[in-house]
């Protein structure tokens, strides 16, 4: 079984308030992208790593001077929506790849252990994602008013990697494209096909670096040695 990871790094990440696209922002001396690449590279089941970067970021990527790697391919350009970036990465993969893990470069604190666990679950069940149980009570809000409070014990915050059979993800993306549906993660597209997606509990520290305070928290965890 050949598994490839798409590392999505084509977003601008404007909420971080940086001049650089988010994946090229530095955390404890390394960019978020390098940290994500390193974490995924360390996982035995991962055979191929396909970075997806912004069309204007190829020089910045080359400037990282990444050490040669047998698993990592040259980056491809992503698209306007996250889904377009996933489709671009998928299209670039060798035909031998049967399983695909999609990972946000911004979730650079993911551990090899959690990646291995979600891959195992996907191999058993066909599709799986990492997620953390909701800590807060979640409200559905429309026009500034609560319209629904789901049972907290059933609410989880989706993380990445999310792992699928290649054909399943390809089909789900195609269905979303023809129906002009834009999701906020890949599992959502697969769920729309009526296919069950297994949930594997991931670390609460597998956060998506989004706001300046996320970088500060991550710096603290790294300095404490609390992140692998
Ligand atoms: O924008 P958001 O934080 O949800 O992005 C999650 C991940 O998807 C980030 O790592 C970002 O670089 C990537 N992304 C992408 N192409 C886009 C939008 C987001 O690769 N068009």
Tab-separated table of C-alpha atoms and ligand atoms in Angstrom:
chain	number	residue	atom	x	y	z
A	1	UNK	CA	0.000	0.000	0.000
A	2	UNK	CA	1.582	3.280	-1.067
A	3	UNK	CA	0.608	6.357	0.893
A	4	UNK	CA	1.334	9.961	-0.062
A	5	UNK	CA	0.904	13.052	2.073
A	6	UNK	CA	-0.219	16.342	0.553
A	7	UNK	CA	1.213	19.173	2.629
A	8	UNK	CA	-1.049	22.159	2.008
A	9	UNK	CA	0.863	25.403	2.214
A	10	UNK	CA	-0.826	27.555	-0.438
A	11	UNK	CA	-2.981	29.679	1.912
A	12	UNK	CA	-2.080	33.291	2.662
A	13	UNK	CA	-2.867	33.028	6.379
A	14	UNK	CA	-3.779	36.695	6.668
A	15	UNK	CA	-5.127	36.341	10.213
A	16	UNK	CA	-1.562	35.738	11.412
A	17	UNK	CA	-0.802	39.326	10.378
A	18	UNK	CA	2.530	38.509	8.686
A	19	UNK	CA	4.079	39.734	5.440
A	20	UNK	CA	4.933	36.134	4.494
A	21	UNK	CA	2.407	33.392	3.680
A	22	UNK	CA	1.705	31.485	6.883
A	23	UNK	CA	3.652	28.324	5.974
A	24	UNK	CA	6.847	30.399	5.684
A	25	UNK	CA	6.512	32.042	9.074
A	26	UNK	CA	9.136	30.899	11.576
A	27	UNK	CA	8.426	29.110	14.833
A	28	UNK	CA	11.370	28.341	17.127
A	29	UNK	CA	13.877	28.825	14.277
A	30	UNK	CA	12.044	26.742	11.628
A	31	UNK	CA	9.200	27.573	9.270
A	32	UNK	CA	5.812	25.957	9.859
A	33	UNK	CA	6.245	24.192	6.513
A	34	UNK	CA	9.627	22.692	7.474
A	35	UNK	CA	8.235	21.502	10.799
A	36	UNK	CA	5.289	19.810	9.069
A	37	UNK	CA	7.537	18.220	6.435
A	38	UNK	CA	9.838	16.922	9.144
A	39	UNK	CA	6.991	15.413	11.218
A	40	UNK	CA	5.522	13.579	8.203
A	41	UNK	CA	8.898	12.475	6.855
A	42	UNK	CA	9.526	10.623	10.118
A	43	UNK	CA	6.516	8.323	9.627
A	44	UNK	CA	7.440	4.935	8.104
A	45	UNK	CA	4.078	4.467	6.342
A	46	UNK	CA	4.575	7.725	4.412
A	47	UNK	CA	6.217	6.939	1.057
A	48	UNK	CA	5.682	10.202	-0.817
A	49	UNK	CA	5.408	13.817	0.338
A	50	UNK	CA	3.900	16.343	-2.046
A	51	UNK	CA	4.107	19.981	-0.954
A	52	UNK	CA	1.467	22.334	-2.406
A	53	UNK	CA	2.510	25.985	-2.247
A	54	UNK	CA	1.295	29.349	-3.550
A	55	UNK	CA	2.032	30.096	-7.218
A	56	UNK	CA	4.162	33.090	-6.154
A	57	UNK	CA	6.093	31.242	-3.455
A	58	UNK	CA	8.459	29.017	-5.481
A	59	UNK	CA	11.472	31.305	-4.895
A	60	UNK	CA	10.698	31.483	-1.167
A	61	UNK	CA	10.441	27.678	-1.087
A	62	UNK	CA	13.769	27.285	-2.917
A	63	UNK	CA	15.289	29.760	-0.444
A	64	UNK	CA	14.555	27.347	2.425
A	65	UNK	CA	17.386	25.181	1.062
A	66	UNK	CA	15.724	21.962	2.251
A	67	UNK	CA	18.015	18.948	2.535
A	68	UNK	CA	17.467	16.297	-0.152
A	69	UNK	CA	14.845	13.692	0.722
A	70	UNK	CA	13.796	10.464	-0.970
A	71	UNK	CA	10.155	10.959	-0.054
A	72	UNK	CA	9.688	14.647	-0.878
A	73	UNK	CA	8.741	15.704	-4.407
A	74	UNK	CA	9.101	19.169	-5.928
A	75	UNK	CA	6.252	21.442	-4.896
A	76	UNK	CA	3.240	22.126	-7.105
A	77	UNK	CA	1.141	25.299	-7.161
A	78	UNK	CA	-2.126	25.303	-5.214
A	79	UNK	CA	-5.308	27.178	-6.090
A	80	UNK	CA	-7.654	29.851	-4.808
A	81	UNK	CA	-9.611	27.558	-2.457
A	82	UNK	CA	-8.157	24.896	-0.185
A	83	UNK	CA	-10.016	22.276	-2.259
A	84	UNK	CA	-8.268	23.527	-5.420
A	85	UNK	CA	-4.934	23.026	-3.671
A	86	UNK	CA	-5.903	19.459	-2.703
A	87	UNK	CA	-6.944	18.728	-6.302
A	88	UNK	CA	-3.638	20.127	-7.630
A	89	UNK	CA	-1.642	17.977	-5.210
A	90	UNK	CA	-3.671	14.849	-6.024
A	91	UNK	CA	-3.229	15.339	-9.778
A	92	UNK	CA	0.554	15.510	-9.331
A	93	UNK	CA	0.879	12.194	-7.470
A	94	UNK	CA	2.380	9.113	-9.139
A	95	UNK	CA	-0.173	6.532	-10.304
A	96	UNK	CA	1.212	3.990	-7.789
A	97	UNK	CA	-0.180	5.997	-4.857
A	98	UNK	CA	-3.290	4.289	-3.423
A	99	UNK	CA	-3.785	6.222	-0.169
A	100	UNK	CA	-3.646	9.965	0.429
A	101	UNK	CA	-3.228	11.882	3.682
A	102	UNK	CA	-4.044	15.587	3.522
A	103	UNK	CA	-2.228	17.749	6.049
A	104	UNK	CA	-2.317	21.495	6.731
A	105	UNK	CA	1.230	22.875	6.837
A	106	UNK	CA	-0.123	25.164	9.568
A	107	UNK	CA	-0.602	22.113	11.877
A	108	UNK	CA	3.116	21.808	12.345
A	109	UNK	CA	2.948	20.385	15.877
A	110	UNK	CA	1.453	17.059	14.802
A	111	UNK	CA	3.313	14.060	16.197
A	112	UNK	CA	4.506	11.054	14.195
A	113	UNK	CA	2.620	8.858	16.677
A	114	UNK	CA	-0.746	10.499	15.907
A	115	UNK	CA	-0.041	10.392	12.157
A	116	UNK	CA	0.655	6.654	12.401
A	117	UNK	CA	-2.588	6.098	14.359
A	118	UNK	CA	-4.814	7.892	11.842
A	119	UNK	CA	-3.183	6.065	8.918
A	120	UNK	CA	-3.819	2.717	10.628
A	121	UNK	CA	-7.484	3.627	11.188
A	122	UNK	CA	-7.878	4.645	7.532
A	123	UNK	CA	-6.353	1.353	6.354
A	124	UNK	CA	-8.921	-0.478	8.505
A	125	UNK	CA	-11.936	1.690	7.633
A	126	UNK	CA	-11.213	3.448	4.322
A	127	UNK	CA	-11.242	7.008	5.677
A	128	UNK	CA	-10.139	8.579	8.970
A	129	UNK	CA	-9.260	11.918	10.509
A	130	UNK	CA	-7.606	13.189	13.651
A	131	UNK	CA	-9.872	15.275	15.879
A	132	UNK	CA	-10.005	16.564	19.443
A	133	UNK	CA	-13.103	16.493	21.672
A	134	UNK	CA	-14.669	19.966	21.967
A	135	UNK	CA	-13.739	21.658	25.238
A	136	UNK	CA	-16.268	24.433	24.885
A	137	UNK	CA	-19.991	24.143	24.393
A	138	UNK	CA	-20.563	24.756	20.690
A	139	UNK	CA	-23.360	27.079	19.537
A	140	UNK	CA	-24.802	27.343	16.067
A	141	UNK	CA	-25.358	31.065	15.595
A	142	UNK	CA	-27.334	32.855	12.885
A	143	UNK	CA	-27.690	36.653	12.805
A	144	UNK	CA	-26.167	36.998	16.242
A	145	UNK	CA	-28.557	34.541	17.927
A	146	UNK	CA	-28.183	30.944	19.007
A	147	UNK	CA	-30.267	28.593	16.895
A	148	UNK	CA	-28.937	25.283	18.249
A	149	UNK	CA	-26.686	23.843	20.935
A	150	UNK	CA	-25.431	20.388	19.940
A	151	UNK	CA	-24.637	17.877	22.659
A	152	UNK	CA	-21.019	18.678	23.586
A	153	UNK	CA	-20.107	15.033	24.048
A	154	UNK	CA	-20.766	14.565	20.318
A	155	UNK	CA	-18.729	17.604	19.182
A	156	UNK	CA	-15.153	17.255	18.003
A	157	UNK	CA	-12.774	19.735	16.385
A	158	UNK	CA	-11.456	18.296	13.112
A	159	UNK	CA	-7.686	18.269	12.635
A	160	UNK	CA	-5.346	16.931	9.973
A	161	UNK	CA	-3.988	14.594	8.705
A	162	UNK	CA	-7.169	13.233	7.145
A	163	UNK	CA	-6.526	9.982	5.303
A	164	UNK	CA	-8.494	8.428	2.432
A	165	UNK	CA	-8.301	5.888	-0.331
A	166	UNK	CA	-7.117	7.878	-3.320
A	167	UNK	CA	-10.149	7.043	-5.513
A	168	UNK	CA	-12.538	8.050	-2.730
A	169	UNK	CA	-10.936	11.478	-2.263
A	170	UNK	CA	-10.735	12.031	-6.031
A	171	UNK	CA	-14.421	11.194	-6.403
A	172	UNK	CA	-15.421	13.372	-3.435
A	173	UNK	CA	-13.523	16.373	-4.835
A	174	UNK	CA	-15.086	15.875	-8.245
A	175	UNK	CA	-18.605	15.700	-6.757
A	176	UNK	CA	-17.964	18.894	-4.755
A	177	UNK	CA	-16.610	20.615	-7.883
A	178	UNK	CA	-19.582	19.726	-10.081
A	179	UNK	CA	-22.003	20.783	-7.321
A	180	UNK	CA	-20.024	23.991	-6.570
A	181	UNK	CA	-19.764	22.932	-2.932
A	182	UNK	CA	-16.906	24.354	-0.894
A	183	UNK	CA	-16.074	22.561	2.347
A	184	UNK	CA	-13.720	23.532	5.139
A	185	UNK	CA	-12.035	20.134	5.332
A	186	UNK	CA	-11.704	17.038	3.144
A	187	UNK	CA	-13.645	14.659	5.371
A	188	UNK	CA	-16.717	16.827	4.796
A	189	UNK	CA	-16.528	16.107	1.066
A	190	UNK	CA	-16.280	12.376	1.720
A	191	UNK	CA	-19.162	12.499	4.241
A	192	UNK	CA	-21.311	14.038	1.469
A	193	UNK	CA	-20.814	10.813	-0.474
A	194	UNK	CA	-22.407	8.909	2.413
A	195	UNK	CA	-19.099	7.260	3.295
A	196	UNK	CA	-18.306	6.912	7.025
A	197	UNK	CA	-15.132	8.603	8.266
A	198	UNK	CA	-13.488	7.174	11.395
A	199	UNK	CA	-12.391	9.600	14.128
A	200	UNK	CA	-9.077	9.141	15.913
A	201	UNK	CA	-8.454	11.310	18.971
A	202	UNK	CA	-5.462	13.565	18.340
A	203	UNK	CA	-3.483	15.780	20.698
A	204	UNK	CA	-5.116	19.062	21.717
A	205	UNK	CA	-1.758	20.610	20.761
A	206	UNK	CA	-2.185	19.715	17.091
A	207	UNK	CA	-3.522	23.223	16.563
A	208	UNK	CA	-3.746	25.037	13.250
A	209	UNK	CA	-1.526	28.076	13.700
A	210	UNK	CA	-3.959	30.828	12.733
A	211	UNK	CA	-3.629	33.829	15.065
A	212	UNK	CA	-0.539	35.505	16.575
A	213	UNK	CA	-1.449	34.005	19.978
A	214	UNK	CA	-1.270	30.482	18.459
A	215	UNK	CA	2.371	31.135	17.543
A	216	UNK	CA	3.075	32.302	21.103
A	217	UNK	CA	1.454	29.196	22.613
A	218	UNK	CA	3.349	26.923	20.208
A	219	UNK	CA	6.647	28.666	21.029
A	220	UNK	CA	5.991	28.017	24.714
A	221	UNK	CA	5.267	24.299	24.176
A	222	UNK	CA	8.378	23.885	22.027
A	223	UNK	CA	10.546	25.704	24.600
A	224	UNK	CA	9.160	23.426	27.345
A	225	UNK	CA	10.085	20.419	25.213
A	226	UNK	CA	6.440	19.377	25.267
A	227	UNK	CA	6.239	18.763	21.537
A	228	UNK	CA	8.000	15.840	19.925
B	1	LIG	O1	-6.987	28.921	5.541
B	1	LIG	P1	-6.833	27.750	6.469
B	1	LIG	O2	-6.076	28.115	7.717
B	1	LIG	O3	-8.054	26.956	6.714
B	1	LIG	O4	-5.852	26.773	5.663
B	1	LIG	C1	-5.536	25.481	6.123
B	1	LIG	C2	-4.354	24.964	5.316
B	1	LIG	O5	-4.701	24.900	3.944
B	1	LIG	C3	-3.121	25.864	5.438
B	1	LIG	O6	-1.987	25.047	5.667
B	1	LIG	C4	-3.088	26.581	4.109
B	1	LIG	O7	-1.785	26.909	3.666
B	1	LIG	C5	-3.750	25.582	3.156
B	1	LIG	N1	-4.436	26.233	2.023
B	1	LIG	C6	-4.022	25.930	0.721
B	1	LIG	N2	-4.649	26.535	-0.345
B	1	LIG	C7	-5.635	27.438	-0.159
B	1	LIG	C8	-6.066	27.758	1.162
B	1	LIG	C9	-5.451	27.122	2.232
B	1	LIG	O8	-3.105	25.121	0.544
B	1	LIG	N3	-6.182	28.017	-1.208
